[in-house]
Coordinates of C-alpha atoms and ligand atoms in Angstrom, one line a residue:
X22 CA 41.7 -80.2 23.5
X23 CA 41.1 -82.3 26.8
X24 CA 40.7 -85.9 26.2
X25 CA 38.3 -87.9 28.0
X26 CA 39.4 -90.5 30.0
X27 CA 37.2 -93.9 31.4
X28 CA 33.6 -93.3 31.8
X29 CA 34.1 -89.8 30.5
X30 CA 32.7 -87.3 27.5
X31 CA 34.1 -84.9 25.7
X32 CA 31.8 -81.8 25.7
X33 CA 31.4 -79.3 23.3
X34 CA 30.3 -76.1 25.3
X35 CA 27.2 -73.6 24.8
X36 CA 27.8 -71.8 27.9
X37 CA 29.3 -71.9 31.4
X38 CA 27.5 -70.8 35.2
X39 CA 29.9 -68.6 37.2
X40 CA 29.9 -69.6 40.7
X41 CA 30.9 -67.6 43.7
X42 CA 33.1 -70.7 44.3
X43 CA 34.9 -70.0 41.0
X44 CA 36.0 -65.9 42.3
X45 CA 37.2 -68.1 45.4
X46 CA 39.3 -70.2 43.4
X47 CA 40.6 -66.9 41.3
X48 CA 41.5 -65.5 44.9
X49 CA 43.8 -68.9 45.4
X50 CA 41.8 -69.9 48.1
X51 CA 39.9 -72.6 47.0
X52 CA 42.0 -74.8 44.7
X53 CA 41.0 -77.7 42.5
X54 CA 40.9 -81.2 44.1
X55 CA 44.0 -83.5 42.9
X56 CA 43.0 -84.4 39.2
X57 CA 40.7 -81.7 38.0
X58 CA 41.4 -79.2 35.4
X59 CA 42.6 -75.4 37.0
X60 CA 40.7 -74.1 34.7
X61 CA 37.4 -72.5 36.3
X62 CA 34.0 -74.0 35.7
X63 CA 31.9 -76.1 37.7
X64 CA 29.0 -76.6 35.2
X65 CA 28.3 -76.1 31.6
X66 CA 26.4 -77.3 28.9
X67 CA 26.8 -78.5 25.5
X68 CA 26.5 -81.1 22.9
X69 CA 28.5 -84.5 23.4
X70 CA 31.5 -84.4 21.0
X71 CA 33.7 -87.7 21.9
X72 CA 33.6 -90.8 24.1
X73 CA 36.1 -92.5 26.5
X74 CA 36.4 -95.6 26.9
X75 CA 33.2 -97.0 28.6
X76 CA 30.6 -95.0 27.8
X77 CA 27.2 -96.4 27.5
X78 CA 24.7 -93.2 28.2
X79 CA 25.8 -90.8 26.1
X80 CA 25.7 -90.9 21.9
X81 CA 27.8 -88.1 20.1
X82 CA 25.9 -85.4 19.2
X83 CA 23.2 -85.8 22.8
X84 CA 22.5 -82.1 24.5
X85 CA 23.4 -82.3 28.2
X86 CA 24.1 -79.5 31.1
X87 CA 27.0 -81.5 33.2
X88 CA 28.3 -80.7 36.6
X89 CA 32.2 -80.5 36.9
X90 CA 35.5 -80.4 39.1
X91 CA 36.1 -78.0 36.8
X92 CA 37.3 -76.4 33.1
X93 CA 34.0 -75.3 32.4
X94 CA 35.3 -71.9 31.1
X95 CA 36.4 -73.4 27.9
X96 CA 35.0 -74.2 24.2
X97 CA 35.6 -78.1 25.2
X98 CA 35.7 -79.6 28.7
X99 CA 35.4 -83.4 29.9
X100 CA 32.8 -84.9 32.6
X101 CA 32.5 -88.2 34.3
X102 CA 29.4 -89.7 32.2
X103 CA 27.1 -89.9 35.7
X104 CA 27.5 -86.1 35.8
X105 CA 26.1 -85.3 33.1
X106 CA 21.8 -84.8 32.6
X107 CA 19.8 -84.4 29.5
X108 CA 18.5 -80.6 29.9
X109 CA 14.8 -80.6 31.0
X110 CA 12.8 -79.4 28.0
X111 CA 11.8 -76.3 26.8
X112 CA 14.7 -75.0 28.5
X113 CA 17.9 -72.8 26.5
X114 CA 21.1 -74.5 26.4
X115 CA 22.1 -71.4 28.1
X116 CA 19.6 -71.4 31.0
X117 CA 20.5 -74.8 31.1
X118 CA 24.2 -74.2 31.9
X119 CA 23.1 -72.4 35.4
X120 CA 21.4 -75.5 36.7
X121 CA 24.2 -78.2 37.7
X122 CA 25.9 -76.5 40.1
X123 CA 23.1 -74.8 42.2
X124 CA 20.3 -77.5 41.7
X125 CA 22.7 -80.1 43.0
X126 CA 24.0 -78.6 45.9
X127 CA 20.7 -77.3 47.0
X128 CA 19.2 -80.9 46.7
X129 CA 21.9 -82.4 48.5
X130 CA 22.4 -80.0 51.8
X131 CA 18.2 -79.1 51.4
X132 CA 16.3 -82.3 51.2
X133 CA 18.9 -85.0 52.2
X134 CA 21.2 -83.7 54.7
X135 CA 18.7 -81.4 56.1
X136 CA 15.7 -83.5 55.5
X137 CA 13.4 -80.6 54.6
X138 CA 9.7 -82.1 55.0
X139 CA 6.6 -80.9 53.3
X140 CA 5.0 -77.3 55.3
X141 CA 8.5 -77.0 57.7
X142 CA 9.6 -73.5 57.5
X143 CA 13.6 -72.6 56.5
X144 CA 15.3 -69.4 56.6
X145 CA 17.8 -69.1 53.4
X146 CA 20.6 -66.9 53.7
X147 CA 21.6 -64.9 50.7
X148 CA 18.5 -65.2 49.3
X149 CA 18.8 -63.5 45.6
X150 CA 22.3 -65.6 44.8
X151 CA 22.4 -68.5 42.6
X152 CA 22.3 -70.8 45.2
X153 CA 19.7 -68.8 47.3
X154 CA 17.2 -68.2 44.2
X155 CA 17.4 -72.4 43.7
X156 CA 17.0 -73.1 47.2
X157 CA 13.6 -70.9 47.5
X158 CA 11.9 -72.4 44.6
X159 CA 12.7 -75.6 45.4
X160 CA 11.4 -75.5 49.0
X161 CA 8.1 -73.7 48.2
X162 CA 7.4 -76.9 45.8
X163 CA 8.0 -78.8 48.9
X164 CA 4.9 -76.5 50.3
X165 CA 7.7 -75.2 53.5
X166 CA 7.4 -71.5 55.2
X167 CA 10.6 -69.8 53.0
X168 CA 12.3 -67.0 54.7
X169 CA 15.4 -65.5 53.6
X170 CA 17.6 -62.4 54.0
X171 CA 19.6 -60.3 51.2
X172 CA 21.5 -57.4 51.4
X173 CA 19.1 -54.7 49.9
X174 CA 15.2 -54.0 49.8
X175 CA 15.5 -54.7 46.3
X176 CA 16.8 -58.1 46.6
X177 CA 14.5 -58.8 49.5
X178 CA 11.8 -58.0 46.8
X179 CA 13.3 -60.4 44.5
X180 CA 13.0 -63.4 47.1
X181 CA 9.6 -62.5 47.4
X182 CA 8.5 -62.6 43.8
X183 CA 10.4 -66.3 43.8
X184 CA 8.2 -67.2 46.7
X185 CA 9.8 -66.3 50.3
X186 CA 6.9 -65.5 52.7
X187 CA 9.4 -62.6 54.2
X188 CA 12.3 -61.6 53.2
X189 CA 15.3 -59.7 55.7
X190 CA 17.7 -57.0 54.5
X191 CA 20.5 -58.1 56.8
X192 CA 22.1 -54.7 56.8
X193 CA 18.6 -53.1 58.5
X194 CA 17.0 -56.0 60.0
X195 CA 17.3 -58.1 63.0
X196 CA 16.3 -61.4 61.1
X197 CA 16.5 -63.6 64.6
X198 CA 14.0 -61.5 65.8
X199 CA 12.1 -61.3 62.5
X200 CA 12.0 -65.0 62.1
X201 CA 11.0 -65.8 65.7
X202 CA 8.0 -63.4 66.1
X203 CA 6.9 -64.3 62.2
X204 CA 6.9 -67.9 63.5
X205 CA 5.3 -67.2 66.6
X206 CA 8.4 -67.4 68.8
X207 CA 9.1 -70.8 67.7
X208 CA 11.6 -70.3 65.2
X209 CA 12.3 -72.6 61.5
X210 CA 13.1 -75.9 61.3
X211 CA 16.0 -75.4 59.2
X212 CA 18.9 -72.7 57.9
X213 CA 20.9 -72.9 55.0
X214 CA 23.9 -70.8 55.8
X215 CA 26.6 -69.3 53.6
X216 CA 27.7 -66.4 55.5
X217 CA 29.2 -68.3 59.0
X218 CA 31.2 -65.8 61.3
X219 CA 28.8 -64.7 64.0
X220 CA 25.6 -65.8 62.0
X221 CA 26.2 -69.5 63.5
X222 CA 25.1 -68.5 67.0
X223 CA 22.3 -66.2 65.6
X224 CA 21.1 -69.2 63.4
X225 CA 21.0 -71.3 66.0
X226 CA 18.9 -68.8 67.8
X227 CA 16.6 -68.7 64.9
X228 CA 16.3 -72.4 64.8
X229 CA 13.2 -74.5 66.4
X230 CA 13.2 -77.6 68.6
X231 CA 15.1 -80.3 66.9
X232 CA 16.1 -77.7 64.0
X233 CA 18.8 -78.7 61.4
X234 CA 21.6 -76.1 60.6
X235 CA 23.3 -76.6 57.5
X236 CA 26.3 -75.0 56.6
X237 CA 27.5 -74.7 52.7
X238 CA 29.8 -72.2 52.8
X239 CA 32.2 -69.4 54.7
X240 CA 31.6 -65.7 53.4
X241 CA 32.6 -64.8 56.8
X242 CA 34.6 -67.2 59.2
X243 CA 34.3 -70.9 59.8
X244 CA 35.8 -70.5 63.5
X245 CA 33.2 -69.2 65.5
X246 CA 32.5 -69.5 69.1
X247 CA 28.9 -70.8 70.2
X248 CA 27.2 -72.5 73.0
X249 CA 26.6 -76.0 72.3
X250 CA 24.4 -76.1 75.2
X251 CA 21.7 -74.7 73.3
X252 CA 22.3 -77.3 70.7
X253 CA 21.7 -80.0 73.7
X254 CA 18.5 -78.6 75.1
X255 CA 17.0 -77.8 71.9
X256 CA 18.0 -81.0 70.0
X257 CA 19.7 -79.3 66.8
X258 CA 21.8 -80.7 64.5
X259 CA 24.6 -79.2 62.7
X260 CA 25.7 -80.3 59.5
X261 CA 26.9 -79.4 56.1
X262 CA 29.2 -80.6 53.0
X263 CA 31.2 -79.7 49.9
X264 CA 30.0 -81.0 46.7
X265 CA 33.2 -80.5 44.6
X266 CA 35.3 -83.2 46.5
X267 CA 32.7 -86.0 46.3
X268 CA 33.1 -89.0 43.7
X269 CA 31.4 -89.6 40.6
X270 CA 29.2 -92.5 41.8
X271 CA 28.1 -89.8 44.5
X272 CA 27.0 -86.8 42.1
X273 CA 25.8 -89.8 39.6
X274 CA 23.3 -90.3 42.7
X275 CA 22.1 -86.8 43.3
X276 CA 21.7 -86.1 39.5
X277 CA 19.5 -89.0 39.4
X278 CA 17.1 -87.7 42.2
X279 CA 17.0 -84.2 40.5
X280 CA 16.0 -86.0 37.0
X281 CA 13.6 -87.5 39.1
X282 CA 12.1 -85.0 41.7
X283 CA 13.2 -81.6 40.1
X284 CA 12.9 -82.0 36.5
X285 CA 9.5 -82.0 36.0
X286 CA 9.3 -79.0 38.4
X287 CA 11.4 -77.1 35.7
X288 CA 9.3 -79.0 33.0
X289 CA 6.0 -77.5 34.3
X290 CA 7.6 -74.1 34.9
X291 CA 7.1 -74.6 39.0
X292 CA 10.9 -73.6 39.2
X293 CA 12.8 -71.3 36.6
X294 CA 16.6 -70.8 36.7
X295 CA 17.0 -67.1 37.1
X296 CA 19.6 -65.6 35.2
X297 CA 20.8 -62.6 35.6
X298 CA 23.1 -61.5 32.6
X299 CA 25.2 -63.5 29.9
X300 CA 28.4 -62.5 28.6
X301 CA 31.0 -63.8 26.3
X302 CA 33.5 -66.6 27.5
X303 CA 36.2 -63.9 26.8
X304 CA 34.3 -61.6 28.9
X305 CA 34.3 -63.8 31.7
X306 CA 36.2 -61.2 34.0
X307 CA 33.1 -58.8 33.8
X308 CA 30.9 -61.5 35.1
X309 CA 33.3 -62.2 38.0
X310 CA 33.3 -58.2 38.5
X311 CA 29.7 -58.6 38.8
X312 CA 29.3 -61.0 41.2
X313 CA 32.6 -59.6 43.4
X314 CA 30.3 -56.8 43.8
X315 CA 27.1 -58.8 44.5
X316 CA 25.3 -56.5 41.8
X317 CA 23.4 -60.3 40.7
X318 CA 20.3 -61.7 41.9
X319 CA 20.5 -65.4 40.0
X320 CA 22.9 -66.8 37.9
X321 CA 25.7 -65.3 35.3
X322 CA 25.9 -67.0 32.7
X323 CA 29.2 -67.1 29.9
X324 CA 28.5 -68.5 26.1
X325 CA 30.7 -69.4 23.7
X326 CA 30.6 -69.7 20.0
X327 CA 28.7 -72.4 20.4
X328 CA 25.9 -71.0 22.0
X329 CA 24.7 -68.3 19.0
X330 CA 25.3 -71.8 16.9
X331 CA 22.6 -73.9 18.4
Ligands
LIG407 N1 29.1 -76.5 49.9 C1 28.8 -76.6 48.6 O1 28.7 -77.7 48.1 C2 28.7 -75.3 47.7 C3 28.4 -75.4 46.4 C4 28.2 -74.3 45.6 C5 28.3 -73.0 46.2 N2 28.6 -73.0 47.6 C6 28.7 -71.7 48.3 O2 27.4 -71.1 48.3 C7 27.6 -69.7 48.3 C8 26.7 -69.1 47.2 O3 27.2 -69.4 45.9 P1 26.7 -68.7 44.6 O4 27.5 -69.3 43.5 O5 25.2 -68.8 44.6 O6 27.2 -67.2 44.9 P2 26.6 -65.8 44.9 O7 25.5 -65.8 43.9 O8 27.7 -64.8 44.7 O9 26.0 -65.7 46.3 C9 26.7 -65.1 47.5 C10 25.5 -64.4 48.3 O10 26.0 -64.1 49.6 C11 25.5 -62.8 49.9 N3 26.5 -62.2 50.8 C12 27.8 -61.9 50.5 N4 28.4 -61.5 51.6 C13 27.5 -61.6 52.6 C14 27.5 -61.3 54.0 N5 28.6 -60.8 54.6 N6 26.4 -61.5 54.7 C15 25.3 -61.9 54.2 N7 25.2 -62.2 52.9 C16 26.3 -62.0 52.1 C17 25.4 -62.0 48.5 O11 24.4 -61.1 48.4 P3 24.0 -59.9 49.3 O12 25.0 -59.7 50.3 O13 23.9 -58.7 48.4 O14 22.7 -60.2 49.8 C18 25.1 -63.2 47.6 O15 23.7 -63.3 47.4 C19 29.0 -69.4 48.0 O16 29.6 -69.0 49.3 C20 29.6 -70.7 47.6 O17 30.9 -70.9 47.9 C21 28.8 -74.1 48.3

């Protein structure tokens, strides 16, 4: 049983997101930060079931979906109080449990690092994965021209129905092209990339005058070669960021925005979670199975005992 420490609660858990970042950490290639349970599990939700020492938001008993370093994949985990959000109503505990992860680091890389503004366009890179599916939702609330690629015409349809204007299959499609002549030549004013390798140049290609690359993850490589001097002439920026590192005080801040901005969104059913499947905690390997093979568009989602309790 973990014990919470300062400013942190004990959770009981419902259910558990899987993350792509959680198959990483299986691989050994992305291990927890100094401190944090190596247990996977970067978001969960539950009922609060003890207090540490300085807790003032949180009574026993409260529901709440809570972003984590990690142990989410467990019947009880612990969370720095600021990380943790009451779940927007009329949502499952279990739909709940995909939000944390996704809905924070979409917020964070979308609206603040790459300052998305109200009818700018962005092209979204793996458009059907938990992070993708968040990420279009979002910016169509925002009123911006969504784009995004995925690696089948299924999933491409999928983007659609959560509100892309077009959507690429990057295994047919030459999505610089696409993106430049369905923008009249000018390109988007932002990319959220996952993928890296050779899609930095291309995005960067794809990008408009003063565009804003962001960069959340590696599927491919994170050394790349490019030519800054387009970066120069057409005034982009490059930027990006990992949420898992940052400090309590930090994620404290972005959950308060999403309370703020986002959930009403999911309160007036403008933006659903999309789940995929569930599957039992002890199943948890058939989820990773699933989305080693990118058979998921959304979230997977793992319950516990807990879950069939509530
Ligand atoms: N920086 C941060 O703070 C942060 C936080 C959370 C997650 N992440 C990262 O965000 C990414 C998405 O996470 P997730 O949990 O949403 O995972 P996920 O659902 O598994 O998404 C990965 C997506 O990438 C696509 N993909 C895989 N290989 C590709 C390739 N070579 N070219 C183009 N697309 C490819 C997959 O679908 P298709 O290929 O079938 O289209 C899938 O949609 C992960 O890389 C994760 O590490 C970053």
């Amino acid at each position: 049983m973990p014990v919470p420490g300062v400013h942190e609660v004990l959770i009981k858990v419902a259910a558990a997101g899987v993350n792509r970042p959680d198959v990483i950490q299986r691989y050994g290639k992305y291990p927890p930060p100094p401190g944090a349970s190596d247990i996977p599990g970067l978001e969960v939700s539950g009922h609060i079931a003890g207090r540490g020492p300085g807790v003032v938001q949180w009574a026993d008993g409260d529901a709440v979906c809570a972003l984590l370093t990690g142990g989410g994949y467990a019947e009880y985990c612990v969370a720095p109080q600021s990380q943790c959000l009451r779940p927007p109503d009329g949502l499952s505990l279990i739909a709940a449990a995909g939000i944390p992860e996704t809905f924070f680091t979409v917020w964070t890389n979308v609206f603040e690092r790459g300052r998305l503004k109200r009818g700018e366009s962005i092209l979204i890179h793996g458009g059907t994965s938990g992070i993708g599916t968040t990420a279009i939702q979002l910016a169509r609330t925002y009123s911006a021209r969504v784009f995004a690629t995925a690696g089948s015409d299924a999933k491409c349809a999928a983007c659609l129905a959560l509100g892309a204007e077009q959507a690429f299959n990057y295994r047919t499609t030459d999505w610089v092209k696409a993106v430049r002549d369905a923008t009249i030549g000018q390109g988007v004013d932002m990319v959220l990339d996952m993928v890296g390798g050779d899609y930095v140049a291309r995005n960067l290609e794809a990008l408009a005058i003063e565009g804003r690359l962001v960069q959340i993850a590696f599927l491919k490589s994170s050394r790349v070669e490019i030519d800054l001097m387009q970066v120069m002439r057409r005034r982009l920026a490059i930027t990006g960021s990992t949420l898992r590192p940052r400090t309590p005080e930090e994620k404290g801040a972005i959950a308060r925005q999403l309370v703020e901005h986002v959930w009403p969104l999911i309160e007036n059913g403008a933006v659903k979670p999309v789940i995929h499947a569930t599957f039992p905690l002890e199943r948890a390997a058939d989820a990773h199975r699933v989305m080693e093979e990118s058979r998921h568009i959304g979230k997977l989602i793992l319950t516990t005992a807990h879950a069939s309790a509530t």
